[in-house]
XYZ file of C-alpha atoms in Angstrom:
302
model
C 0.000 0.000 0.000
C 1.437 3.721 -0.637
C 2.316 5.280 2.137
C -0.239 8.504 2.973
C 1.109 11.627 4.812
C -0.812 14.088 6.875
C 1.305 17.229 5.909
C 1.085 18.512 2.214
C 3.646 20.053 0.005
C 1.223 22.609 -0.366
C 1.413 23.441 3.456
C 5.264 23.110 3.459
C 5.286 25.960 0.861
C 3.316 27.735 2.648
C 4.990 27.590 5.851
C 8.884 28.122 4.176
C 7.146 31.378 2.843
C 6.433 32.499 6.314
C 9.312 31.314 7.641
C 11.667 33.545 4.627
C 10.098 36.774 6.130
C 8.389 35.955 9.344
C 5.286 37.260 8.360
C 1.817 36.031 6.786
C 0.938 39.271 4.671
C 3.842 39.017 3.141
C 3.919 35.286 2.307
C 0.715 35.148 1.367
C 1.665 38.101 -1.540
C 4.401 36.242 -2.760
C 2.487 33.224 -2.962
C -0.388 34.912 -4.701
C -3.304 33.165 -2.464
C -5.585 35.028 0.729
C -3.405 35.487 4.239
C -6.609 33.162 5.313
C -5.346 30.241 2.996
C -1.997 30.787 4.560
C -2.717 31.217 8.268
C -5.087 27.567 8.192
C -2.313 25.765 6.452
C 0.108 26.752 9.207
C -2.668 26.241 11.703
C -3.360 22.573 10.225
C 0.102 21.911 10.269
C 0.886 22.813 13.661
C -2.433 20.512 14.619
C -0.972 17.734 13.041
C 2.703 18.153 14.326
C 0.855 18.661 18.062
C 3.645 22.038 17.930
C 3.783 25.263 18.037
C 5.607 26.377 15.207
C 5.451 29.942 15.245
C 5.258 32.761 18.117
C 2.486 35.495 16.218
C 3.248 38.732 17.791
C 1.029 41.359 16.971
C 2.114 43.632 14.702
C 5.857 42.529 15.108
C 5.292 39.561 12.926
C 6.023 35.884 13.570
C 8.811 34.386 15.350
C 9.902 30.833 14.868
C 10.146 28.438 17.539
C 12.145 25.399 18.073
C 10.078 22.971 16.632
C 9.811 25.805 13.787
C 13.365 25.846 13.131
C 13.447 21.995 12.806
C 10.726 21.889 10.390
C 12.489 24.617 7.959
C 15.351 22.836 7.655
C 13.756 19.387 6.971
C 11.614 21.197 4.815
C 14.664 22.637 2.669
C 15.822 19.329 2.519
C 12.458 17.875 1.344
C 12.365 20.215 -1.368
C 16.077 20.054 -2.443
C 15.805 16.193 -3.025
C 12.307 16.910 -5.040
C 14.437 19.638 -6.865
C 17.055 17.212 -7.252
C 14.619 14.233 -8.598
C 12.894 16.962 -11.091
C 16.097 18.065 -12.456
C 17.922 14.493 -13.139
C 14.326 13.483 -14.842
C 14.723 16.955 -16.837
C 18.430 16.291 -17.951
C 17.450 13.235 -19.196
C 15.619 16.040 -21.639
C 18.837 17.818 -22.156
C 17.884 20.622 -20.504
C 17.938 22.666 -17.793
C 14.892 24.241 -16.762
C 12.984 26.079 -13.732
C 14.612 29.104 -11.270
C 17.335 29.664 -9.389
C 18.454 32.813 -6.746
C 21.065 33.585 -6.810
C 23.187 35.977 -4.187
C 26.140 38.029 -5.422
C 28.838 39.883 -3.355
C 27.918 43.838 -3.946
C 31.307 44.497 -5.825
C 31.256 41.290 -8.000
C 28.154 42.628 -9.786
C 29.649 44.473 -12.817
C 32.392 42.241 -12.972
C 30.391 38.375 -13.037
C 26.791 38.506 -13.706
C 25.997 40.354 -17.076
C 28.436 37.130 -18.722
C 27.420 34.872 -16.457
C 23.981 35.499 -17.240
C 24.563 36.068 -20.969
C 26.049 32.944 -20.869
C 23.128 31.186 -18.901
C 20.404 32.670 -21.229
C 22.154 31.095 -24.247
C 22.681 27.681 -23.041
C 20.070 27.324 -20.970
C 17.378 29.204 -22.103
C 14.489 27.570 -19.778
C 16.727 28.757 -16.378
C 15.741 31.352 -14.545
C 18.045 33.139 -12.336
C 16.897 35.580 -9.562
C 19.242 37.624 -7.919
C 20.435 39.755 -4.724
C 23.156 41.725 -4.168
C 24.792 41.946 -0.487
C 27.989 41.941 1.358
C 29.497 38.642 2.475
C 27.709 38.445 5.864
C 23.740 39.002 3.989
C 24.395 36.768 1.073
C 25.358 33.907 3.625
C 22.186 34.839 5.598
C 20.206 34.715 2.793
C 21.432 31.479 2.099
C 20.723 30.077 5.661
C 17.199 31.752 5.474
C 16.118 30.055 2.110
C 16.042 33.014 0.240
C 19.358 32.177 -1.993
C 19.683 28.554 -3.366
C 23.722 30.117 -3.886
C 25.939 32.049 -3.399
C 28.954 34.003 -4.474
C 31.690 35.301 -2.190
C 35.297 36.379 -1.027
C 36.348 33.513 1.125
C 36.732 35.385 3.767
C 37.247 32.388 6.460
C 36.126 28.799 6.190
C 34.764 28.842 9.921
C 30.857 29.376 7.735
C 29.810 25.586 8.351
C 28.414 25.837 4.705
C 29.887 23.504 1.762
C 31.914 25.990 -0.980
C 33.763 25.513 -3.953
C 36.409 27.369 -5.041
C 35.746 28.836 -8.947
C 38.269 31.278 -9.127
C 40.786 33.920 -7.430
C 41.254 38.021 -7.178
C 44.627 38.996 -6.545
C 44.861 42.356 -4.292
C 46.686 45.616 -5.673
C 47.190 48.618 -4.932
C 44.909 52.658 -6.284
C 46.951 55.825 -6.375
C 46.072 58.593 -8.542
C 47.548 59.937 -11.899
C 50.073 61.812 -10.131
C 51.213 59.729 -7.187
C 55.330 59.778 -7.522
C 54.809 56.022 -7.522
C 52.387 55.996 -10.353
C 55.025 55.221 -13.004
C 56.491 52.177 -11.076
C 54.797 48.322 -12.634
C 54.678 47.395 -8.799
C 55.436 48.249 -5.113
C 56.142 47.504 -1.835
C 53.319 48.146 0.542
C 56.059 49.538 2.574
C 56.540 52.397 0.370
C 52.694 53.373 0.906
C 53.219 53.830 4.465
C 52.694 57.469 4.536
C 49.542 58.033 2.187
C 46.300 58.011 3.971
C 44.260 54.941 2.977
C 40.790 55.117 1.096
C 38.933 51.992 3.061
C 36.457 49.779 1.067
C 34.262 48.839 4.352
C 32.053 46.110 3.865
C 32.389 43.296 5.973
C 34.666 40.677 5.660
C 36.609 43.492 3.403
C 37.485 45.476 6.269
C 39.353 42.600 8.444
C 40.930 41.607 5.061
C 42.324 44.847 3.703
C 43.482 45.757 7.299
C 45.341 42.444 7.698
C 46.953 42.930 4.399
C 48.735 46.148 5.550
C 49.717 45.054 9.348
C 51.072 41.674 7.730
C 53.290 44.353 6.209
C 54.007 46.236 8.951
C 51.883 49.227 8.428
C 49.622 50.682 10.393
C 47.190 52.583 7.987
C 45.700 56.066 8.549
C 42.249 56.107 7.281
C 41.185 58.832 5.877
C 37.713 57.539 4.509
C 35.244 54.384 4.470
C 33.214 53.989 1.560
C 31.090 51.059 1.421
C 30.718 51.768 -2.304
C 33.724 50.454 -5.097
C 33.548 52.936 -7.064
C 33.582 55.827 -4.623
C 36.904 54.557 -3.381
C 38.051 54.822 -6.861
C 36.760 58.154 -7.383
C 38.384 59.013 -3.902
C 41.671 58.027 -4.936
C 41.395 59.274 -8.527
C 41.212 62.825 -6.796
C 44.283 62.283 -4.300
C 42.644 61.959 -1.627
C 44.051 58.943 -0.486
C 45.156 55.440 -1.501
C 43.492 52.354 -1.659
C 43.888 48.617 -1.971
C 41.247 46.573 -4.136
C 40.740 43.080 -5.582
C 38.398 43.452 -8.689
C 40.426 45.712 -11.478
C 38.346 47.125 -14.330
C 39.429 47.094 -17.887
C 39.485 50.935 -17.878
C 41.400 53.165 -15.406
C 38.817 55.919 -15.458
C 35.920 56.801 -12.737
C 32.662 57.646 -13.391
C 33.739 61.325 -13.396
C 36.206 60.567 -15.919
C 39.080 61.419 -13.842
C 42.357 58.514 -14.086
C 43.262 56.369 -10.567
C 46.958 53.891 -11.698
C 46.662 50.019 -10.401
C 49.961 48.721 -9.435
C 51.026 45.104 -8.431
C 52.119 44.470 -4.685
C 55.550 42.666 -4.453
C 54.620 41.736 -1.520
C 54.256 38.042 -1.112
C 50.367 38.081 -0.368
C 47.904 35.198 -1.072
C 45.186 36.053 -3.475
C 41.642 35.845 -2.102
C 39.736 33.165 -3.655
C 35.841 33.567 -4.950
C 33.536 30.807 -3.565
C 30.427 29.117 -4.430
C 28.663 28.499 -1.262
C 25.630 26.346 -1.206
C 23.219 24.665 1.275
C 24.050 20.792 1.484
C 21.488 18.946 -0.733
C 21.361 22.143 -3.240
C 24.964 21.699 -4.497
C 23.662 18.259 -6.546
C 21.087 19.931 -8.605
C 21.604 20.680 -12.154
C 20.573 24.189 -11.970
C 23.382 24.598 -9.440
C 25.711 22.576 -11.889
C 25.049 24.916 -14.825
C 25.329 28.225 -12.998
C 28.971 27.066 -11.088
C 29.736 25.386 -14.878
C 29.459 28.895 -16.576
C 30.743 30.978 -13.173
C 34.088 28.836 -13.809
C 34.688 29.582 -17.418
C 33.692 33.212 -16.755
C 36.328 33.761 -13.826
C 38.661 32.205 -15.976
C 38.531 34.743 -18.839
């Protein structure tokens, strides 16, 4: 005899929705159905559990409790494998089909995803991707919370808990403007930049990094500014107002306002910081998640 379950996928979706922004309006929006449809599922569901799976506050939204917590990660789980047993039938179709969100570190933007996703809407025309931009710290929440099926980051640490795979690697080097007395030089010393104030890209995860770079060195910067922005630093250092150290290097040395900034190698013996793929467990089998880290490799590598 089949086996017969008491919980539907139906009320798994709708309690995942709730559960990505802790609160029924909104879920029941993005799942196009009435907040009354929503709130008996999860009602159902907790009768049928015999627990309490979230803490309604009024007007502050829901809060999930332990039991709660459990469920939403089984529940990812459930749906990965379905994912998973949708997309093997599908290959056997040759081809890759459905949607995928994707989270991107803030400063990779211009750099990765108009190729990558040039190159996804060519060879895989039924994928759809969705995506976010954050710093290092939101796209890994994101990820936790459901609302990213990947991600890509600095590897910043590998303390995350979350499996990553490395697709590629951003060496650091160093900003000065069009008349720095070191702009001529192919490369420095980060010694020799020991004087100039220091224009800080501050986003986290960047700011332990760059900081780290300089005291391996043996120089304790004076920051002049924080911009959590990539191109303000370059159009902070493009007016001498400082120098900076980056990772991503355009192909043009202008700003936005057209004035010049110089890159320059660091002699330094520093280790380049890789670029990660990080994924929840059962996510990183799917084909969707294949095709995307397939065409994020081949892109780095240009």
């Amino acid at each position: 005899m089949a086996d017969r379950f008491s919980i539907t996928l139906n009320q798994l979706t709708y309690f995942t929705a709730c559960a990505r922004h802790l609160n029924m309006t909104v879920a029941s929006q993005e799942l196009h159905v009435a907040q009354s449809a929503v709130s008996t599922a999860i009602s159902h569901l907790e009768k049928t559990l015999g627990a309490t799976l979230f803490v309604r506050q009024h007007s502050k939204g829901l809060v999930l409790t332990r039991a709660g917590e459990k469920l939403l990660q089984d529940s990812r789980d459930i749906f990965d494998l379905l994912t998973e047993s949708i997309d093997a039938i599908r290959e056997d179709q040759e081809e890759v089909r459905g949607t995928l969100r994707l989270a991107c570190f803030t400063t990779f933007g211009p750099f990765i995803l108009p190729t990558l996703l040039q190159r996804l809407s060519e060879r895989h025309p039924g994928l759809t991707i969705e995506i976010t931009e954050g710093d290092y710290a939101e796209n890994l929440a994101a990820l936790r919370a459901g609302q990213a099926d990947l991600a890509i980051n600095y590897d910043y640490t590998h303390r995350e808990g979350l499996p990553s795979e490395v697709v590629g690697e951003a060496r650091p080097h160093v900003l000065v403007h069009a008349d720095h007395p070191l702009a001529g030089r192919g490369s420095v010393a980060l010694a020799e930049l020991a004087d100039d104030d220091l224009i800080l890209l501050d986003l986290p995860g960047s700011f332990d990094y760059f900081l780290g770079v300089l005291l391996h060195a043996g120089i304790t910067p004076r920051i002049r500014y924080r911009s959590s922005n990539y191109e303000t630093v370059r159009s902070m250092v493009a007016k001498g107002l400082g120098s900076s150290i980056l990772n991503q290097r355009p192909l043009t040395d202008r700003t936005y306002g057209g004035d010049a900034v110089v890159p320059l190698e660091i002699s330094d013996p520093i280790p380049t910081l890789n670029i990660s793929l990080f994924s929840l467990g059962q996510s990183q089998r799917s084909a969707r998640v294949r095709a995307v880290a397939d065409e994020l490799r081949a892109v780095l590598a240009k």
